[in-house]
Coordinates of N, CA and C and ligand atoms in Angstrom, one line a residue:
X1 N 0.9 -1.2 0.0 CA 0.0 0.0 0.0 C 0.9 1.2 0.0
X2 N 0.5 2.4 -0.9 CA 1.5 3.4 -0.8 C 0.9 4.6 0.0
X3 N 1.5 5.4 0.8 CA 1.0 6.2 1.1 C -0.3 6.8 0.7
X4 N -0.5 7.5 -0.6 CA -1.6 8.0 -0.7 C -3.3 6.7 -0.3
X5 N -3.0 5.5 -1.4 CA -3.5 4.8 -0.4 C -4.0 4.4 1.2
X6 N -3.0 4.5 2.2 CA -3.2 4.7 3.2 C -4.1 5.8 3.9
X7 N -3.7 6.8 3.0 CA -4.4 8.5 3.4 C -6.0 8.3 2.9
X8 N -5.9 7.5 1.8 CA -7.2 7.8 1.5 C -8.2 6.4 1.7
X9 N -7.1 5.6 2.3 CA -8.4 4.1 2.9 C -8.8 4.0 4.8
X10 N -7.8 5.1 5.3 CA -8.1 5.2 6.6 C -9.3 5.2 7.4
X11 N -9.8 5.0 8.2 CA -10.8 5.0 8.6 C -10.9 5.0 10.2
X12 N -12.3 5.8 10.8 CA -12.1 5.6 11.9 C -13.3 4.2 12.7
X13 N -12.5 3.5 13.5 CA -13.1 2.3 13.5 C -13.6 2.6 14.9
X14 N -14.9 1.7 15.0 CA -15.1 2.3 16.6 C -15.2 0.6 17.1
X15 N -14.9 -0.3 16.6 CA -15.3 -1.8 17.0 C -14.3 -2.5 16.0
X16 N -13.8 -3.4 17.3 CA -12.1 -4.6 16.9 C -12.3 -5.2 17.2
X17 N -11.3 -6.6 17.1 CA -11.5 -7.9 16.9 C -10.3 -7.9 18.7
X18 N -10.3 -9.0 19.0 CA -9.9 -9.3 20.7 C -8.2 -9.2 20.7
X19 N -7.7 -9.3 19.5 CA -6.1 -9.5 19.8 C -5.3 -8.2 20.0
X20 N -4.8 -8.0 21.0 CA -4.4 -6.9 21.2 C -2.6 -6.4 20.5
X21 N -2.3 -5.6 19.7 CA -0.6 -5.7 19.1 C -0.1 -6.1 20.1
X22 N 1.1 -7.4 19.5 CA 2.2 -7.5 20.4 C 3.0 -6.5 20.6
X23 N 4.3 -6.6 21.4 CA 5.1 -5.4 21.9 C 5.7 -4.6 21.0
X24 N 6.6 -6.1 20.4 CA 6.9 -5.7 18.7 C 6.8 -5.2 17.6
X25 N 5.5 -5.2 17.4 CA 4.2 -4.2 16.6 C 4.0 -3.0 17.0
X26 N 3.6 -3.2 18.2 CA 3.5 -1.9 18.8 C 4.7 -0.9 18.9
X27 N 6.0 -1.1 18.9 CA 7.3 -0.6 19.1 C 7.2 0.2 17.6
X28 N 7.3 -0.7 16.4 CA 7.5 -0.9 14.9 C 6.5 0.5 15.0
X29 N 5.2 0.3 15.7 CA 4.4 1.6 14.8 C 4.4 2.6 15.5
X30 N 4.8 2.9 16.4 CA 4.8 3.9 17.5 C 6.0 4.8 17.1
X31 N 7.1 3.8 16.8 CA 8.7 4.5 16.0 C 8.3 5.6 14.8
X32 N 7.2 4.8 14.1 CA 7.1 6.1 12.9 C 6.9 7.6 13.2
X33 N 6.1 7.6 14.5 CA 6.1 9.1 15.5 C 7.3 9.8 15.3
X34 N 8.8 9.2 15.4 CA 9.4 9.8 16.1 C 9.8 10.8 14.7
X35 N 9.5 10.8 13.1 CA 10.2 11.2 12.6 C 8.7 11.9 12.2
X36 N 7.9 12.2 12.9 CA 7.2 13.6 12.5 C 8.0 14.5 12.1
X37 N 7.5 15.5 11.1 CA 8.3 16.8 11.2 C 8.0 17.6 12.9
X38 N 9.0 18.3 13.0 CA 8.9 19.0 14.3 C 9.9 20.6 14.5
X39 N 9.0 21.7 14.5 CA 9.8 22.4 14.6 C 11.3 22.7 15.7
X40 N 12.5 22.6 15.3 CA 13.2 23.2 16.4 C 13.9 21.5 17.2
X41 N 12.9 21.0 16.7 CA 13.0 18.9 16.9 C 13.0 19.2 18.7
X42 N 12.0 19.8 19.1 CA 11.6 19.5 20.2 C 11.4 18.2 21.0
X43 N 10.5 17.4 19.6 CA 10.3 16.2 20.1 C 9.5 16.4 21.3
X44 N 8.5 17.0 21.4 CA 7.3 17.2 22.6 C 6.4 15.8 22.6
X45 N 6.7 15.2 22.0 CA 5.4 13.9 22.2 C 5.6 12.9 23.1
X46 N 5.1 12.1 23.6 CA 5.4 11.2 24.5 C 4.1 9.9 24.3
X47 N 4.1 8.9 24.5 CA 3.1 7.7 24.1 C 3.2 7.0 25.0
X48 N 2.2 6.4 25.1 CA 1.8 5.4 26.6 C 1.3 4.3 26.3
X49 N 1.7 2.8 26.0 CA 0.9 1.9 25.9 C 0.1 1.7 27.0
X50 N -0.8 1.6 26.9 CA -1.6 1.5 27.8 C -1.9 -0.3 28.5
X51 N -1.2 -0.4 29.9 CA -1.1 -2.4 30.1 C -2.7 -2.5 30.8
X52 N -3.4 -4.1 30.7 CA -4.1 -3.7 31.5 C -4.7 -3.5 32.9
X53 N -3.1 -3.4 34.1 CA -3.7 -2.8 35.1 C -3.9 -1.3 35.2
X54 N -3.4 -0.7 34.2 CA -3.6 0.6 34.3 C -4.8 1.2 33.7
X55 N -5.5 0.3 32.9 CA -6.6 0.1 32.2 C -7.9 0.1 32.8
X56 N -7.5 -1.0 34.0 CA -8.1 -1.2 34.5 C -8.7 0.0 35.9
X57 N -7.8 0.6 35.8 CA -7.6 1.6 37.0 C -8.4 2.9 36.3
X58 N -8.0 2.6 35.4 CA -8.6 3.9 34.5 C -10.0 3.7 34.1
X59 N -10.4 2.8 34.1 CA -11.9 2.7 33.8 C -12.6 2.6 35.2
X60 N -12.6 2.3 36.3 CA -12.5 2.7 37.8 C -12.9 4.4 37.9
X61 N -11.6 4.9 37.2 CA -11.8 6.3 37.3 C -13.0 7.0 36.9
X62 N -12.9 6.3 35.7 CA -13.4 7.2 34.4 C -15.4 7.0 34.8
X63 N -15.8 5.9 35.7 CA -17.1 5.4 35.6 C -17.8 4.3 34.3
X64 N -18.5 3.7 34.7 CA -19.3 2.7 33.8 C -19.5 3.4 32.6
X65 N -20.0 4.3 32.1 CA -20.1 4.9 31.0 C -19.3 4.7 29.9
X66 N -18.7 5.4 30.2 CA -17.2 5.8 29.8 C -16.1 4.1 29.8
X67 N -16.3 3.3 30.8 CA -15.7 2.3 31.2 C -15.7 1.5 29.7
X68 N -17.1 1.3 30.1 CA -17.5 0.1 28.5 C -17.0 0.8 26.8
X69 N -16.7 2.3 26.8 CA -16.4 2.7 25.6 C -15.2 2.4 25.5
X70 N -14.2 2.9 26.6 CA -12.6 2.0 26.9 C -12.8 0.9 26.7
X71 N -13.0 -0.5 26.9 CA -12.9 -1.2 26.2 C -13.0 -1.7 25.0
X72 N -13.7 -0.9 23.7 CA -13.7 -1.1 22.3 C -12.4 -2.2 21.8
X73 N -11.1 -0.9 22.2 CA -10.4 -1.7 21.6 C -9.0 -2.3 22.5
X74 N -9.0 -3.6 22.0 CA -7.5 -4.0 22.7 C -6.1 -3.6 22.8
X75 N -5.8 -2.4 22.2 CA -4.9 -1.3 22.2 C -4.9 -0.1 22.4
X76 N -4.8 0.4 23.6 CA -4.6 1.8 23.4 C -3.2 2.6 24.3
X77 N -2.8 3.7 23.1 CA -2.2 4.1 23.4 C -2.2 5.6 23.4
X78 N -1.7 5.7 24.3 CA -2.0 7.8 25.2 C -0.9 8.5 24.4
X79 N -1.4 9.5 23.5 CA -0.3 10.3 23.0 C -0.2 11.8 23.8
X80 N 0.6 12.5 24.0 CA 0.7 13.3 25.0 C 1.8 14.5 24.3
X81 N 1.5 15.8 24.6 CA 2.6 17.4 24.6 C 3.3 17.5 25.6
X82 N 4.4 17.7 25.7 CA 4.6 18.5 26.9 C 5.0 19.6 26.4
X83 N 4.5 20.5 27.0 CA 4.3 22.2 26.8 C 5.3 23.0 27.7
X84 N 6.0 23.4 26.7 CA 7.0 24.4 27.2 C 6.4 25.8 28.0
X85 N 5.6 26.5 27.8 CA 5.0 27.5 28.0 C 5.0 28.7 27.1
X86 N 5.7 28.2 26.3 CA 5.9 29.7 25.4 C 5.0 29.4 24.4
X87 N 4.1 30.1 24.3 CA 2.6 30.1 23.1 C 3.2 29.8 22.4
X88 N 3.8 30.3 21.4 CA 4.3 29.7 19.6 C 5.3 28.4 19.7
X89 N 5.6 28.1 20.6 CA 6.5 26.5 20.9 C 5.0 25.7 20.8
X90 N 4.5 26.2 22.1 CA 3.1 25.2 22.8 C 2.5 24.9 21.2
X91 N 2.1 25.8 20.7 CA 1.4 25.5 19.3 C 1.9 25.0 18.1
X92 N 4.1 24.9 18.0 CA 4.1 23.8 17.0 C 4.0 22.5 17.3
X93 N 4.3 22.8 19.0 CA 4.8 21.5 19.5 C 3.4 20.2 19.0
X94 N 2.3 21.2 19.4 CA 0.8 20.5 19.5 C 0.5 19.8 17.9
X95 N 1.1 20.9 16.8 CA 0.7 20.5 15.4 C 1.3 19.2 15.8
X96 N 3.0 19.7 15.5 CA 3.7 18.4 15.7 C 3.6 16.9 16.4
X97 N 2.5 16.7 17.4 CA 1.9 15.9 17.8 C 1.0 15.1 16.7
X98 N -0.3 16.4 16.7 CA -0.8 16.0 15.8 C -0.4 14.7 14.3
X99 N 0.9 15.6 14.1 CA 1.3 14.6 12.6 C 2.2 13.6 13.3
X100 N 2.5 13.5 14.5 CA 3.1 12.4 14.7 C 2.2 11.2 15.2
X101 N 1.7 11.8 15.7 CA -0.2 10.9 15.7 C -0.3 10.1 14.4
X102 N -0.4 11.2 13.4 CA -1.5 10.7 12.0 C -0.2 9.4 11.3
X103 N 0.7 9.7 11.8 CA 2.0 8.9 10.9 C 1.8 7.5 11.8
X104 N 1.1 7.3 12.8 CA 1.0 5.8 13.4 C -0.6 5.4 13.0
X105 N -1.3 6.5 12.7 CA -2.8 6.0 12.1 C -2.2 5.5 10.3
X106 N -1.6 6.6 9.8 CA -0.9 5.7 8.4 C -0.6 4.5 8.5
X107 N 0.6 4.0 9.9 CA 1.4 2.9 9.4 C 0.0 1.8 10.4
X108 N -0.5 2.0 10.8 CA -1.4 1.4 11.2 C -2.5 0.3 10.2
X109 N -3.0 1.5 9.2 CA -3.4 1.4 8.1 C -2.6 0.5 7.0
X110 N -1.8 1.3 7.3 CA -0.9 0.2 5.9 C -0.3 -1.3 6.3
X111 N -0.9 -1.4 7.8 CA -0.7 -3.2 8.4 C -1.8 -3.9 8.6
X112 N -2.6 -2.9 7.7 CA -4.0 -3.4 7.8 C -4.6 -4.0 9.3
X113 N -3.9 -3.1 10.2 CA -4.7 -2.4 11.5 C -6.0 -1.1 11.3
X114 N -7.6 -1.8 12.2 CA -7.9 -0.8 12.7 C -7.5 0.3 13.3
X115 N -7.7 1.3 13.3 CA -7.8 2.6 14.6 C -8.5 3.5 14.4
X116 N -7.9 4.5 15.3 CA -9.3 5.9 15.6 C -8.5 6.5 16.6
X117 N -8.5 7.8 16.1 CA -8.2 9.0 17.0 C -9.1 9.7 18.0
X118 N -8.8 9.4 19.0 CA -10.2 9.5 20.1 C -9.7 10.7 21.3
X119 N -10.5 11.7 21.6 CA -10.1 12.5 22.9 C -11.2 12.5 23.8
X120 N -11.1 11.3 24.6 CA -12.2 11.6 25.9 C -12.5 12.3 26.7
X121 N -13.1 12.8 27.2 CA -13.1 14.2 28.1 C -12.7 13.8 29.3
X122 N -12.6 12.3 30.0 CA -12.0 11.8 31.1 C -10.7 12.0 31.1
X123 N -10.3 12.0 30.0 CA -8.8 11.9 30.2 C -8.4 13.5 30.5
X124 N -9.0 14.4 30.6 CA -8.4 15.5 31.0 C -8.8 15.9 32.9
X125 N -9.6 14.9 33.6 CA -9.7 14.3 34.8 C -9.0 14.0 35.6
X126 N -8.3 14.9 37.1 CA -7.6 14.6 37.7 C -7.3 13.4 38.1
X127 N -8.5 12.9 38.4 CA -8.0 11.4 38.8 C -7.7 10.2 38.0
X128 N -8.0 10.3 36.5 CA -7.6 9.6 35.5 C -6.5 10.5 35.0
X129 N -5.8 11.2 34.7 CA -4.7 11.9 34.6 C -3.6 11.1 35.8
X130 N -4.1 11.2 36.9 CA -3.3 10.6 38.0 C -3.0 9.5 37.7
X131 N -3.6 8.7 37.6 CA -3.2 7.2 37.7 C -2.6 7.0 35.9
X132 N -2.1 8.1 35.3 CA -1.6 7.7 33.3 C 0.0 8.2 33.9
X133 N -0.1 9.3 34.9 CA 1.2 9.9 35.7 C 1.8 10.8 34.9
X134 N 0.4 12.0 34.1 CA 0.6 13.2 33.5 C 0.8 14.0 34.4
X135 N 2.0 14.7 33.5 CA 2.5 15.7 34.1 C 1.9 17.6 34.0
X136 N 1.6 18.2 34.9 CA 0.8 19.1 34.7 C 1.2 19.8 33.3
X137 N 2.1 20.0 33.0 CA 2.1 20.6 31.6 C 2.2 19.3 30.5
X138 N 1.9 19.0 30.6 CA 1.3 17.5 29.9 C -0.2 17.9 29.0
X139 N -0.2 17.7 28.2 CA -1.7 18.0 27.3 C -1.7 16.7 26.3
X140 N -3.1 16.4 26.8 CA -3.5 14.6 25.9 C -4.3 15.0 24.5
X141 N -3.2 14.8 23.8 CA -3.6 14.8 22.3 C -4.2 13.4 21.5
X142 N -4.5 12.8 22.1 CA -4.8 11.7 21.4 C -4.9 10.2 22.3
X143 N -6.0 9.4 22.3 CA -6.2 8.6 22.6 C -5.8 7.1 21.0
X144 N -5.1 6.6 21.3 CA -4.8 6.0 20.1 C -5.4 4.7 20.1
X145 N -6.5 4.3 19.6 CA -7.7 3.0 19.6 C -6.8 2.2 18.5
X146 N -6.2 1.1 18.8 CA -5.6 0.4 17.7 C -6.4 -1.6 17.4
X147 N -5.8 -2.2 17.0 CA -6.6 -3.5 17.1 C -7.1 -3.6 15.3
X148 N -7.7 -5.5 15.6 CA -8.1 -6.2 14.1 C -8.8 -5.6 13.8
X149 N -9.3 -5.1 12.4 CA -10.7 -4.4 12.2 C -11.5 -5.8 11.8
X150 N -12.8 -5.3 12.5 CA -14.1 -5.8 12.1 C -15.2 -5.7 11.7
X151 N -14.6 -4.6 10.7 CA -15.5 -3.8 10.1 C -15.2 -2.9 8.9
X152 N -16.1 -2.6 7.8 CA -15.4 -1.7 7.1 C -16.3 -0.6 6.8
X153 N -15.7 0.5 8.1 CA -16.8 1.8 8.0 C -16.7 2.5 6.7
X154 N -17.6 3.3 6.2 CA -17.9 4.2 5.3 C -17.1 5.4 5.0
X155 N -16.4 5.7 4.2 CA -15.5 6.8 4.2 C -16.4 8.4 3.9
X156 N -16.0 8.9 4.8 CA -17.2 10.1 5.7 C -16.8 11.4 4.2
X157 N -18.1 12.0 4.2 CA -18.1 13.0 3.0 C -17.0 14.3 3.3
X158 N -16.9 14.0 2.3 CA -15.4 15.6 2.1 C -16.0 16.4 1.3
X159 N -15.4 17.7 1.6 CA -15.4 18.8 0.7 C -14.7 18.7 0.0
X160 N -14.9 19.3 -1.2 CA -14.5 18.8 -2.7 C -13.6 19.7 -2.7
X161 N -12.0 19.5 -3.5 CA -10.6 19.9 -4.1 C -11.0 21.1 -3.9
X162 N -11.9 21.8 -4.7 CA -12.0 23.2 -5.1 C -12.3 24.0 -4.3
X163 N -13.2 23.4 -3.1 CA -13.6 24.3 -1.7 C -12.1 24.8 -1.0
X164 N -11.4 23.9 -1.0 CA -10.3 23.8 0.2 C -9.2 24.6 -0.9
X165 N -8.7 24.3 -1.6 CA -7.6 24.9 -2.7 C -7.8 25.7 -3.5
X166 N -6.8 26.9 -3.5 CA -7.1 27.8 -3.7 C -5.4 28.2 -4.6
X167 N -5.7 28.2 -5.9 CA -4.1 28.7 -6.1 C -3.8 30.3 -6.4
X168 N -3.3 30.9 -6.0 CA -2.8 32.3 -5.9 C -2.4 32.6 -7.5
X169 N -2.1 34.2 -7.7 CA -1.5 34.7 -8.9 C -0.2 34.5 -8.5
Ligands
FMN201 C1 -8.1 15.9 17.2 C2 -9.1 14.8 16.9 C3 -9.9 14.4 18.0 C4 -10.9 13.4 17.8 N1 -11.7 13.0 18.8 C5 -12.7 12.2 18.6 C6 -13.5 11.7 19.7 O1 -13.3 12.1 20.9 N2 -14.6 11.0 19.4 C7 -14.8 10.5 18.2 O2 -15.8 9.8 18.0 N3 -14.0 10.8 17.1 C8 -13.0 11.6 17.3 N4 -12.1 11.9 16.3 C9 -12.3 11.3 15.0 C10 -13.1 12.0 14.0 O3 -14.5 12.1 14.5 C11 -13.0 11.4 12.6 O4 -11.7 11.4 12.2 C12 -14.0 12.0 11.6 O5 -15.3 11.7 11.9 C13 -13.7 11.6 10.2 O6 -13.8 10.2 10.0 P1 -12.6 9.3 9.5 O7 -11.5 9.3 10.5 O8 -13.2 7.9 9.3 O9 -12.2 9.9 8.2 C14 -11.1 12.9 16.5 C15 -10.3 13.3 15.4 C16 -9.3 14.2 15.7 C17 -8.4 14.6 14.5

């Protein structure tokens, strides 16, 4: 699969199959992160596989609600900023997350892994914050839902080339 492929068969999955990536896997796709672009190569990102006693602890936190949606999938991993303080760092640092994010939803994709980019509102929760052992300038960018797909969602309507692009004189 080539890249554009992958950009354009992505999908966000909300339902997986029980096998959770081995370590190996998980190492192999989590590495792609590290060569986001990044201004300044801050390197602000940080990832958390998530094992399940801490899983466990976290859906405790989080309540029944919330609990059973944590479960979906048998991988998750916490992507995270750490924020310098200075506005215009804070904000490439954040892009830069961002595309270090999308580069493990790519390679994810191209191993014909489900996922989904997910931001819970628990996770910005003292007490579920406590027990992931974020650090106050710590900002959670991404919940990383990975796992077999068991499904093949609908690829969600876009605005067309011409709305978005715009070529200059
Ligand atoms: C920053 C960010 C946060 C997101 N948070 C959520 C979320 O909390 N819950 C959710 O259902 N989807 C979330 N999504 C996924 C989007 O809803 C999804 O990408 C969008 O519906 C387009 O579908 P697609 O990913 O299949 O192309 C998030 C995506 C991004 C980029």
């Amino acid at each position: 699969m080539d890249v554009g492929d992958a950009i354009r068969s992505r999908r966000t999955h909300k339902q997986y199959g029980a096998e959770p990536l081995g370590e190996d896997s998980l190492r192999d796709l989590i590495d792609l992160a590290r060569y986001a672009p990044n201004h300044h190569l801050t390197q602000p990102w940080r990832f958390r596989a998530l094992g399940p006693e801490t899983r466990a602890r976290i859906e405790g936190a989080a309540g029944a609600k919330e609990a059973m949606k944590l479960r979906r999938a048998p991988t998750l991993v916490l992507a995270t900023t750490t924020l310098s303080g200075d506005p215009l760092t804070d904000e490439e640092d954040l892009h830069a997350t961002a595309a270090a994010v999308y580069a493990v939803l790519l390679g994810a994709t191209e191993r014909g892994l489900a996922s989904y980019w997910r931001t819970p509102a628990c996770f910005g929760e003292p007490a579920v914050r406590e027990v992931l052992g974020l650090g106050a300038n710590e900002r959670v960018v991404a919940l990383i839902h990975l796992g077999p797909p068991v499904s093949d969602p609908p690829g969600r309507e876009r605005l067309p080339l011409a709305d978005v692009l715009t070529f200059l004189p």
